[in-house]
């Protein structure tokens, strides 16, 4: 099998990668929130694409991974503000939900590395 070539990202592209360990009973509520959040993110200026993954096999700790590609740091900052506004307007508390459902997360921004 041959390797798929990596597409050339923008020099300033930023990738938001969120990994979650979600207990089985929390799956549906978690996915409802992910769906709503990504619907908002897809409407933001500077959004380039996203993917939502659920672990299919393997010993990995995290069973859900989301990744969003942004044009650059300004776009990701504006998107964060839009998500914060949505949470405020709907009375949603991310930390409360994660604590209540026993969800653990590893969240970071990444940049492309040419190797």
Short mmCIF file of the N, C-alpha and C atoms (twelve columns), coordinates in Angstrom:
data_MODEL
# 
_entry.id   MODEL 
# 
loop_
_atom_site.group_PDB 
_atom_site.id 
_atom_site.type_symbol 
_atom_site.label_atom_id 
_atom_site.label_alt_id 
_atom_site.label_comp_id 
_atom_site.label_asym_id 
_atom_site.label_seq_id 
_atom_site.Cartn_x 
_atom_site.Cartn_y 
_atom_site.Cartn_z 
_atom_site.pdbx_PDB_model_num 
ATOM 1   N N  . UNK A 1   0.846   -1.168 0.000  1 
ATOM 2   C CA . UNK A 1   0.000   0.000  0.000  1 
ATOM 3   C C  . UNK A 1   0.891   1.229  0.000  1 
ATOM 4   N N  . UNK A 2   0.611   2.179  -0.861 1 
ATOM 5   C CA . UNK A 2   1.434   3.379  -0.927 1 
ATOM 6   C C  . UNK A 2   0.866   4.454  -0.007 1 
ATOM 7   N N  . UNK A 3   1.759   5.310  0.451  1 
ATOM 8   C CA . UNK A 3   1.351   6.394  1.343  1 
ATOM 9   C C  . UNK A 3   0.627   7.461  0.545  1 
ATOM 10  N N  . UNK A 4   -0.402  8.002  1.132  1 
ATOM 11  C CA . UNK A 4   -1.127  9.104  0.510  1 
ATOM 12  C C  . UNK A 4   -0.331  10.375 0.730  1 
ATOM 13  N N  . UNK A 5   -0.085  11.161 -0.312 1 
ATOM 14  C CA . UNK A 5   0.702   12.375 -0.110 1 
ATOM 15  C C  . UNK A 5   -0.045  13.376 0.769  1 
ATOM 16  N N  . UNK A 6   0.719   14.067 1.595  1 
ATOM 17  C CA . UNK A 6   0.141   15.084 2.461  1 
ATOM 18  C C  . UNK A 6   -0.112  16.326 1.628  1 
ATOM 19  N N  . UNK A 7   -1.302  16.898 1.772  1 
ATOM 20  C CA . UNK A 7   -1.587  18.135 1.064  1 
ATOM 21  C C  . UNK A 7   -0.829  19.264 1.727  1 
ATOM 22  N N  . UNK A 8   -0.495  20.264 0.946  1 
ATOM 23  C CA . UNK A 8   0.275   21.385 1.472  1 
ATOM 24  C C  . UNK A 8   -0.670  22.358 2.174  1 
ATOM 25  N N  . UNK A 9   -0.595  22.451 3.495  1 
ATOM 26  C CA . UNK A 9   -1.452  23.390 4.221  1 
ATOM 27  C C  . UNK A 9   -0.927  24.811 4.089  1 
ATOM 28  N N  . UNK A 10  -1.767  25.757 4.413  1 
ATOM 29  C CA . UNK A 10  -1.338  27.142 4.481  1 
ATOM 30  C C  . UNK A 10  -0.219  27.249 5.511  1 
ATOM 31  N N  . UNK A 11  0.710   28.145 5.280  1 
ATOM 32  C CA . UNK A 11  1.835   28.314 6.206  1 
ATOM 33  C C  . UNK A 11  1.364   28.689 7.602  1 
ATOM 34  N N  . UNK A 12  0.219   29.344 7.699  1 
ATOM 35  C CA . UNK A 12  -0.288  29.793 8.994  1 
ATOM 36  C C  . UNK A 12  -1.367  28.884 9.568  1 
ATOM 37  N N  . UNK A 13  -1.711  27.802 8.870  1 
ATOM 38  C CA . UNK A 13  -2.816  26.945 9.321  1 
ATOM 39  C C  . UNK A 13  -2.566  26.433 10.734 1 
ATOM 40  N N  . UNK A 14  -3.644  26.395 11.500 1 
ATOM 41  C CA . UNK A 14  -3.625  25.889 12.871 1 
ATOM 42  C C  . UNK A 14  -4.651  24.771 12.955 1 
ATOM 43  N N  . UNK A 15  -4.288  23.704 13.632 1 
ATOM 44  C CA . UNK A 15  -5.169  22.560 13.792 1 
ATOM 45  C C  . UNK A 15  -5.533  22.432 15.269 1 
ATOM 46  N N  . UNK A 16  -6.817  22.499 15.542 1 
ATOM 47  C CA . UNK A 16  -7.302  22.285 16.907 1 
ATOM 48  C C  . UNK A 16  -7.638  20.803 17.020 1 
ATOM 49  N N  . UNK A 17  -6.936  20.095 17.882 1 
ATOM 50  C CA . UNK A 17  -7.139  18.662 18.055 1 
ATOM 51  C C  . UNK A 17  -7.595  18.429 19.492 1 
ATOM 52  N N  . UNK A 18  -8.799  17.892 19.621 1 
ATOM 53  C CA . UNK A 18  -9.375  17.589 20.928 1 
ATOM 54  C C  . UNK A 18  -9.561  16.078 21.019 1 
ATOM 55  N N  . UNK A 19  -9.008  15.485 22.075 1 
ATOM 56  C CA . UNK A 19  -9.143  14.040 22.304 1 
ATOM 57  C C  . UNK A 19  -9.946  13.850 23.578 1 
ATOM 58  N N  . UNK A 20  -10.891 12.913 23.531 1 
ATOM 59  C CA . UNK A 20  -11.788 12.706 24.662 1 
ATOM 60  C C  . UNK A 20  -11.866 11.235 25.042 1 
ATOM 61  N N  . UNK A 21  -11.847 10.971 26.340 1 
ATOM 62  C CA . UNK A 21  -12.168 9.659  26.891 1 
ATOM 63  C C  . UNK A 21  -13.593 9.773  27.428 1 
ATOM 64  N N  . UNK A 22  -14.525 9.161  26.710 1 
ATOM 65  C CA . UNK A 22  -15.951 9.310  27.011 1 
ATOM 66  C C  . UNK A 22  -16.514 7.958  27.448 1 
ATOM 67  N N  . UNK A 23  -17.029 7.864  28.682 1 
ATOM 68  C CA . UNK A 23  -17.666 6.613  29.119 1 
ATOM 69  C C  . UNK A 23  -18.880 6.304  28.230 1 
ATOM 70  N N  . UNK A 24  -19.142 5.031  28.005 1 
ATOM 71  C CA . UNK A 24  -20.235 4.610  27.117 1 
ATOM 72  C C  . UNK A 24  -21.579 5.271  27.455 1 
ATOM 73  N N  . UNK A 25  -21.978 5.382  28.731 1 
ATOM 74  C CA . UNK A 25  -23.277 5.994  29.031 1 
ATOM 75  C C  . UNK A 25  -23.352 7.484  28.663 1 
ATOM 76  N N  . UNK A 26  -22.208 8.125  28.472 1 
ATOM 77  C CA . UNK A 26  -22.172 9.557  28.156 1 
ATOM 78  C C  . UNK A 26  -22.122 9.824  26.660 1 
ATOM 79  N N  . UNK A 27  -21.999 8.777  25.851 1 
ATOM 80  C CA . UNK A 27  -21.761 8.927  24.412 1 
ATOM 81  C C  . UNK A 27  -22.785 9.828  23.716 1 
ATOM 82  N N  . UNK A 28  -24.064 9.575  23.889 1 
ATOM 83  C CA . UNK A 28  -25.100 10.319 23.153 1 
ATOM 84  C C  . UNK A 28  -25.100 11.805 23.524 1 
ATOM 85  N N  . UNK A 29  -25.064 12.105 24.812 1 
ATOM 86  C CA . UNK A 29  -25.057 13.518 25.219 1 
ATOM 87  C C  . UNK A 29  -23.796 14.213 24.709 1 
ATOM 88  N N  . UNK A 30  -22.670 13.534 24.803 1 
ATOM 89  C CA . UNK A 30  -21.409 14.081 24.306 1 
ATOM 90  C C  . UNK A 30  -21.504 14.389 22.806 1 
ATOM 91  N N  . UNK A 31  -22.011 13.439 22.028 1 
ATOM 92  C CA . UNK A 31  -22.090 13.639 20.579 1 
ATOM 93  C C  . UNK A 31  -23.084 14.726 20.198 1 
ATOM 94  N N  . UNK A 32  -24.137 14.890 20.962 1 
ATOM 95  C CA . UNK A 32  -25.071 15.997 20.704 1 
ATOM 96  C C  . UNK A 32  -24.351 17.331 20.851 1 
ATOM 97  N N  . UNK A 33  -23.528 17.454 21.881 1 
ATOM 98  C CA . UNK A 33  -22.791 18.701 22.110 1 
ATOM 99  C C  . UNK A 33  -21.734 18.909 21.031 1 
ATOM 100 N N  . UNK A 34  -21.023 17.855 20.653 1 
ATOM 101 C CA . UNK A 34  -20.019 17.957 19.590 1 
ATOM 102 C C  . UNK A 34  -20.687 18.398 18.289 1 
ATOM 103 N N  . UNK A 35  -21.832 17.820 17.976 1 
ATOM 104 C CA . UNK A 35  -22.553 18.170 16.753 1 
ATOM 105 C C  . UNK A 35  -22.935 19.648 16.734 1 
ATOM 106 N N  . UNK A 36  -23.474 20.144 17.832 1 
ATOM 107 C CA . UNK A 36  -23.869 21.553 17.909 1 
ATOM 108 C C  . UNK A 36  -22.653 22.474 17.780 1 
ATOM 109 N N  . UNK A 37  -21.582 22.110 18.445 1 
ATOM 110 C CA . UNK A 37  -20.377 22.937 18.402 1 
ATOM 111 C C  . UNK A 37  -19.789 22.965 16.996 1 
ATOM 112 N N  . UNK A 38  -19.696 21.820 16.359 1 
ATOM 113 C CA . UNK A 38  -19.105 21.787 15.020 1 
ATOM 114 C C  . UNK A 38  -20.004 22.465 13.985 1 
ATOM 115 N N  . UNK A 39  -21.323 22.443 14.179 1 
ATOM 116 C CA . UNK A 39  -22.219 23.179 13.291 1 
ATOM 117 C C  . UNK A 39  -21.892 24.666 13.347 1 
ATOM 118 N N  . UNK A 40  -21.628 25.178 14.538 1 
ATOM 119 C CA . UNK A 40  -21.246 26.581 14.698 1 
ATOM 120 C C  . UNK A 40  -19.865 26.836 14.097 1 
ATOM 121 N N  . UNK A 41  -18.909 25.972 14.383 1 
ATOM 122 C CA . UNK A 41  -17.544 26.169 13.880 1 
ATOM 123 C C  . UNK A 41  -17.512 26.223 12.360 1 
ATOM 124 N N  . UNK A 42  -18.306 25.401 11.703 1 
ATOM 125 C CA . UNK A 42  -18.325 25.349 10.233 1 
ATOM 126 C C  . UNK A 42  -18.810 26.644 9.607  1 
ATOM 127 N N  . UNK A 43  -19.458 27.484 10.381 1 
ATOM 128 C CA . UNK A 43  -19.966 28.768 9.880  1 
ATOM 129 C C  . UNK A 43  -18.986 29.916 10.094 1 
ATOM 130 N N  . UNK A 44  -17.884 29.673 10.778 1 
ATOM 131 C CA . UNK A 44  -16.959 30.740 11.161 1 
ATOM 132 C C  . UNK A 44  -15.977 31.067 10.041 1 
ATOM 133 N N  . UNK A 45  -15.648 32.341 9.941  1 
ATOM 134 C CA . UNK A 45  -14.629 32.787 8.987  1 
ATOM 135 C C  . UNK A 45  -13.310 32.115 9.343  1 
ATOM 136 N N  . UNK A 46  -12.608 31.648 8.336  1 
ATOM 137 C CA . UNK A 46  -11.320 31.011 8.563  1 
ATOM 138 C C  . UNK A 46  -11.390 29.518 8.778  1 
ATOM 139 N N  . UNK A 47  -12.610 28.952 8.818  1 
ATOM 140 C CA . UNK A 47  -12.782 27.502 8.947  1 
ATOM 141 C C  . UNK A 47  -12.382 26.847 7.630  1 
ATOM 142 N N  . UNK A 48  -11.514 25.837 7.693  1 
ATOM 143 C CA . UNK A 48  -11.063 25.147 6.485  1 
ATOM 144 C C  . UNK A 48  -11.578 23.713 6.390  1 
ATOM 145 N N  . UNK A 49  -11.870 23.086 7.509  1 
ATOM 146 C CA . UNK A 49  -12.372 21.713 7.484  1 
ATOM 147 C C  . UNK A 49  -12.325 21.101 8.860  1 
ATOM 148 N N  . UNK A 50  -13.060 20.000 9.011  1 
ATOM 149 C CA . UNK A 50  -13.050 19.308 10.292 1 
ATOM 150 C C  . UNK A 50  -13.285 17.825 10.084 1 
ATOM 151 N N  . UNK A 51  -13.011 17.084 11.121 1 
ATOM 152 C CA . UNK A 51  -13.284 15.653 11.137 1 
ATOM 153 C C  . UNK A 51  -13.560 15.254 12.584 1 
ATOM 154 N N  . UNK A 52  -14.521 14.359 12.746 1 
ATOM 155 C CA . UNK A 52  -14.875 13.835 14.062 1 
ATOM 156 C C  . UNK A 52  -14.690 12.321 13.979 1 
ATOM 157 N N  . UNK A 53  -13.849 11.785 14.846 1 
ATOM 158 C CA . UNK A 53  -13.487 10.373 14.788 1 
ATOM 159 C C  . UNK A 53  -13.896 9.655  16.068 1 
ATOM 160 N N  . UNK A 54  -14.365 8.424  15.904 1 
ATOM 161 C CA . UNK A 54  -14.646 7.551  17.037 1 
ATOM 162 C C  . UNK A 54  -13.734 6.341  16.913 1 
ATOM 163 N N  . UNK A 55  -13.111 5.971  18.004 1 
ATOM 164 C CA . UNK A 55  -12.178 4.847  18.015 1 
ATOM 165 C C  . UNK A 55  -12.890 3.573  17.545 1 
ATOM 166 N N  . UNK A 56  -12.259 2.884  16.593 1 
ATOM 167 C CA . UNK A 56  -12.817 1.645  16.058 1 
ATOM 168 C C  . UNK A 56  -12.137 0.415  16.643 1 
ATOM 169 N N  . UNK A 57  -10.862 0.555  17.031 1 
ATOM 170 C CA . UNK A 57  -10.127 -0.561 17.609 1 
ATOM 171 C C  . UNK A 57  -8.849  -0.028 18.234 1 
ATOM 172 N N  . UNK A 58  -8.150  -0.899 18.921 1 
ATOM 173 C CA . UNK A 58  -6.863  -0.527 19.499 1 
ATOM 174 C C  . UNK A 58  -6.961  -0.174 20.966 1 
ATOM 175 N N  . UNK A 59  -5.802  -0.084 21.599 1 
ATOM 176 C CA . UNK A 59  -5.757  0.137  23.044 1 
ATOM 177 C C  . UNK A 59  -5.756  1.609  23.452 1 
ATOM 178 N N  . UNK A 60  -5.960  2.519  22.529 1 
ATOM 179 C CA . UNK A 60  -5.860  3.942  22.832 1 
ATOM 180 C C  . UNK A 60  -6.738  4.379  23.987 1 
ATOM 181 N N  . UNK A 61  -6.285  5.388  24.689 1 
ATOM 182 C CA . UNK A 61  -6.991  5.916  25.859 1 
ATOM 183 C C  . UNK A 61  -8.207  6.746  25.462 1 
ATOM 184 N N  . UNK A 62  -8.110  7.456  24.345 1 
ATOM 185 C CA . UNK A 62  -9.173  8.375  23.936 1 
ATOM 186 C C  . UNK A 62  -10.039 7.725  22.863 1 
ATOM 187 N N  . UNK A 63  -11.362 7.726  23.075 1 
ATOM 188 C CA . UNK A 63  -12.247 7.071  22.121 1 
ATOM 189 C C  . UNK A 63  -12.909 8.030  21.144 1 
ATOM 190 N N  . UNK A 64  -12.697 9.335  21.316 1 
ATOM 191 C CA . UNK A 64  -13.173 10.323 20.346 1 
ATOM 192 C C  . UNK A 64  -12.070 11.340 20.112 1 
ATOM 193 N N  . UNK A 65  -11.917 11.733 18.861 1 
ATOM 194 C CA . UNK A 65  -10.962 12.776 18.489 1 
ATOM 195 C C  . UNK A 65  -11.659 13.689 17.501 1 
ATOM 196 N N  . UNK A 66  -11.551 14.986 17.730 1 
ATOM 197 C CA . UNK A 66  -12.045 15.954 16.763 1 
ATOM 198 C C  . UNK A 66  -10.870 16.806 16.311 1 
ATOM 199 N N  . UNK A 67  -10.897 17.199 15.035 1 
ATOM 200 C CA . UNK A 67  -9.849  18.077 14.529 1 
ATOM 201 C C  . UNK A 67  -10.496 19.108 13.615 1 
ATOM 202 N N  . UNK A 68  -10.110 20.353 13.813 1 
ATOM 203 C CA . UNK A 68  -10.582 21.438 12.967 1 
ATOM 204 C C  . UNK A 68  -9.365  22.173 12.433 1 
ATOM 205 N N  . UNK A 69  -9.365  22.419 11.138 1 
ATOM 206 C CA . UNK A 69  -8.287  23.184 10.505 1 
ATOM 207 C C  . UNK A 69  -8.759  24.621 10.315 1 
ATOM 208 N N  . UNK A 70  -7.910  25.556 10.760 1 
ATOM 209 C CA . UNK A 70  -8.208  26.985 10.689 1 
ATOM 210 C C  . UNK A 70  -7.146  27.691 9.854  1 
ATOM 211 N N  . UNK A 71  -7.527  28.800 9.239  1 
ATOM 212 C CA . UNK A 71  -6.593  29.577 8.411  1 
ATOM 213 C C  . UNK A 71  -5.399  30.082 9.200  1 
ATOM 214 N N  . UNK A 72  -5.599  30.381 10.460 1 
ATOM 215 C CA . UNK A 72  -4.503  30.894 11.268 1 
ATOM 216 C C  . UNK A 72  -4.955  31.197 12.676 1 
ATOM 217 N N  . UNK A 73  -4.055  31.736 13.468 1 
ATOM 218 C CA . UNK A 73  -4.353  32.008 14.880 1 
ATOM 219 C C  . UNK A 73  -5.536  32.943 15.099 1 
ATOM 220 N N  . UNK A 74  -5.702  33.927 14.235 1 
ATOM 221 C CA . UNK A 74  -6.819  34.862 14.405 1 
ATOM 222 C C  . UNK A 74  -8.156  34.148 14.233 1 
ATOM 223 N N  . UNK A 75  -8.229  33.260 13.263 1 
ATOM 224 C CA . UNK A 75  -9.475  32.531 13.006 1 
ATOM 225 C C  . UNK A 75  -9.837  31.640 14.188 1 
ATOM 226 N N  . UNK A 76  -8.852  30.971 14.746 1 
ATOM 227 C CA . UNK A 76  -9.148  30.075 15.871 1 
ATOM 228 C C  . UNK A 76  -9.547  30.886 17.111 1 
ATOM 229 N N  . UNK A 77  -8.963  32.064 17.273 1 
ATOM 230 C CA . UNK A 77  -9.344  32.917 18.404 1 
ATOM 231 C C  . UNK A 77  -10.786 33.397 18.253 1 
ATOM 232 N N  . UNK A 78  -11.160 33.824 17.047 1 
ATOM 233 C CA . UNK A 78  -12.539 34.265 16.808 1 
ATOM 234 C C  . UNK A 78  -13.521 33.116 17.006 1 
ATOM 235 N N  . UNK A 79  -13.151 31.929 16.565 1 
ATOM 236 C CA . UNK A 79  -14.026 30.767 16.738 1 
ATOM 237 C C  . UNK A 79  -14.224 30.459 18.216 1 
ATOM 238 N N  . UNK A 80  -13.164 30.572 19.001 1 
ATOM 239 C CA . UNK A 80  -13.275 30.357 20.442 1 
ATOM 240 C C  . UNK A 80  -14.244 31.340 21.077 1 
ATOM 241 N N  . UNK A 81  -14.203 32.578 20.617 1 
ATOM 242 C CA . UNK A 81  -15.134 33.594 21.126 1 
ATOM 243 C C  . UNK A 81  -16.571 33.250 20.741 1 
ATOM 244 N N  . UNK A 82  -16.778 32.759 19.522 1 
ATOM 245 C CA . UNK A 82  -18.119 32.385 19.071 1 
ATOM 246 C C  . UNK A 82  -18.659 31.222 19.897 1 
ATOM 247 N N  . UNK A 83  -17.820 30.252 20.193 1 
ATOM 248 C CA . UNK A 83  -18.244 29.107 21.016 1 
ATOM 249 C C  . UNK A 83  -18.577 29.577 22.431 1 
ATOM 250 N N  . UNK A 84  -17.755 30.467 22.987 1 
ATOM 251 C CA . UNK A 84  -18.025 30.994 24.330 1 
ATOM 252 C C  . UNK A 84  -19.363 31.735 24.365 1 
ATOM 253 N N  . UNK A 85  -19.655 32.511 23.301 1 
ATOM 254 C CA . UNK A 85  -20.948 33.212 23.230 1 
ATOM 255 C C  . UNK A 85  -22.101 32.213 23.184 1 
ATOM 256 N N  . UNK A 86  -21.954 31.167 22.361 1 
ATOM 257 C CA . UNK A 86  -23.003 30.154 22.259 1 
ATOM 258 C C  . UNK A 86  -23.237 29.498 23.621 1 
ATOM 259 N N  . UNK A 87  -22.176 29.150 24.313 1 
ATOM 260 C CA . UNK A 87  -22.312 28.527 25.628 1 
ATOM 261 C C  . UNK A 87  -23.012 29.476 26.600 1 
ATOM 262 N N  . UNK A 88  -22.632 30.748 26.572 1 
ATOM 263 C CA . UNK A 88  -23.244 31.729 27.461 1 
ATOM 264 C C  . UNK A 88  -24.736 31.895 27.154 1 
ATOM 265 N N  . UNK A 89  -25.060 31.995 25.871 1 
ATOM 266 C CA . UNK A 89  -26.458 32.198 25.468 1 
ATOM 267 C C  . UNK A 89  -27.337 30.999 25.787 1 
ATOM 268 N N  . UNK A 90  -26.778 29.809 25.775 1 
ATOM 269 C CA . UNK A 90  -27.566 28.602 26.033 1 
ATOM 270 C C  . UNK A 90  -27.436 28.103 27.468 1 
ATOM 271 N N  . UNK A 91  -26.588 28.770 28.263 1 
ATOM 272 C CA . UNK A 91  -26.406 28.360 29.655 1 
ATOM 273 C C  . UNK A 91  -25.619 27.066 29.796 1 
ATOM 274 N N  . UNK A 92  -24.844 26.733 28.788 1 
ATOM 275 C CA . UNK A 92  -24.070 25.490 28.814 1 
ATOM 276 C C  . UNK A 92  -22.753 25.700 29.549 1 
ATOM 277 N N  . UNK A 93  -22.425 24.761 30.434 1 
ATOM 278 C CA . UNK A 93  -21.168 24.785 31.177 1 
ATOM 279 C C  . UNK A 93  -20.394 23.515 30.822 1 
ATOM 280 N N  . UNK A 94  -19.387 23.666 29.982 1 
ATOM 281 C CA . UNK A 94  -18.600 22.528 29.494 1 
ATOM 282 C C  . UNK A 94  -17.962 21.751 30.637 1 
ATOM 283 N N  . UNK A 95  -17.408 22.473 31.604 1 
ATOM 284 C CA . UNK A 95  -16.732 21.804 32.725 1 
ATOM 285 C C  . UNK A 95  -17.727 20.990 33.564 1 
ATOM 286 N N  . UNK A 96  -18.912 21.538 33.768 1 
ATOM 287 C CA . UNK A 96  -19.936 20.817 34.535 1 
ATOM 288 C C  . UNK A 96  -20.316 19.527 33.818 1 
ATOM 289 N N  . UNK A 97  -20.533 19.614 32.489 1 
ATOM 290 C CA . UNK A 97  -20.919 18.422 31.737 1 
ATOM 291 C C  . UNK A 97  -19.817 17.364 31.787 1 
ATOM 292 N N  . UNK A 98  -18.589 17.788 31.604 1 
ATOM 293 C CA . UNK A 98  -17.487 16.826 31.595 1 
ATOM 294 C C  . UNK A 98  -17.320 16.164 32.958 1 
ATOM 295 N N  . UNK A 99  -17.435 16.949 34.016 1 
ATOM 296 C CA . UNK A 99  -17.347 16.384 35.367 1 
ATOM 297 C C  . UNK A 99  -18.505 15.421 35.631 1 
ATOM 298 N N  . UNK A 100 -19.706 15.837 35.293 1 
ATOM 299 C CA . UNK A 100 -20.902 15.032 35.546 1 
ATOM 300 C C  . UNK A 100 -20.862 13.706 34.788 1 
ATOM 301 N N  . UNK A 101 -20.357 13.735 33.557 1 
ATOM 302 C CA . UNK A 101 -20.347 12.536 32.718 1 
ATOM 303 C C  . UNK A 101 -19.049 11.736 32.821 1 
ATOM 304 N N  . UNK A 102 -18.068 12.266 33.547 1 
ATOM 305 C CA . UNK A 102 -16.798 11.551 33.688 1 
ATOM 306 C C  . UNK A 102 -15.947 11.566 32.428 1 
ATOM 307 N N  . UNK A 103 -16.036 12.639 31.652 1 
ATOM 308 C CA . UNK A 103 -15.278 12.772 30.407 1 
ATOM 309 C C  . UNK A 103 -13.940 13.430 30.705 1 
ATOM 310 N N  . UNK A 104 -12.872 12.850 30.168 1 
ATOM 311 C CA . UNK A 104 -11.534 13.440 30.264 1 
ATOM 312 C C  . UNK A 104 -11.124 13.918 28.882 1 
ATOM 313 N N  . UNK A 105 -10.367 15.006 28.837 1 
ATOM 314 C CA . UNK A 105 -9.991  15.581 27.549 1 
ATOM 315 C C  . UNK A 105 -8.523  15.970 27.513 1 
ATOM 316 N N  . UNK A 106 -7.983  15.939 26.311 1 
ATOM 317 C CA . UNK A 106 -6.643  16.446 26.011 1 
ATOM 318 C C  . UNK A 106 -6.832  17.365 24.818 1 
ATOM 319 N N  . UNK A 107 -6.626  18.664 25.015 1 
ATOM 320 C CA . UNK A 107 -6.966  19.666 24.008 1 
ATOM 321 C C  . UNK A 107 -5.740  20.520 23.722 1 
ATOM 322 N N  . UNK A 108 -5.435  20.690 22.428 1 
ATOM 323 C CA . UNK A 108 -4.276  21.503 22.060 1 
ATOM 324 C C  . UNK A 108 -4.399  21.970 20.620 1 
ATOM 325 N N  . UNK A 109 -3.627  22.991 20.298 1 
ATOM 326 C CA . UNK A 109 -3.513  23.480 18.933 1 
ATOM 327 C C  . UNK A 109 -2.192  22.989 18.353 1 
ATOM 328 N N  . UNK A 110 -2.220  22.638 17.081 1 
ATOM 329 C CA . UNK A 110 -1.046  22.105 16.405 1 
ATOM 330 C C  . UNK A 110 -0.801  22.874 15.119 1 
ATOM 331 N N  . UNK A 111 0.425   22.832 14.667 1 
ATOM 332 C CA . UNK A 111 0.760   23.371 13.356 1 
ATOM 333 C C  . UNK A 111 1.401   22.270 12.526 1 
ATOM 334 N N  . UNK A 112 1.320   22.438 11.223 1 
ATOM 335 C CA . UNK A 112 1.874   21.439 10.325 1 
ATOM 336 C C  . UNK A 112 3.396   21.433 10.384 1 
ATOM 337 N N  . UNK A 113 3.947   20.252 10.253 1 
ATOM 338 C CA . UNK A 113 5.397   20.080 10.285 1 
ATOM 339 C C  . UNK A 113 5.815   19.403 8.997  1 
ATOM 340 N N  . UNK A 114 6.641   20.066 8.215  1 
ATOM 341 C CA . UNK A 114 7.127   19.480 6.959  1 
ATOM 342 C C  . UNK A 114 8.299   18.567 7.283  1 
ATOM 343 N N  . UNK A 115 8.150   17.285 6.982  1 
ATOM 344 C CA . UNK A 115 9.239   16.326 7.218  1 
ATOM 345 C C  . UNK A 115 9.530   15.544 5.957  1 
# 
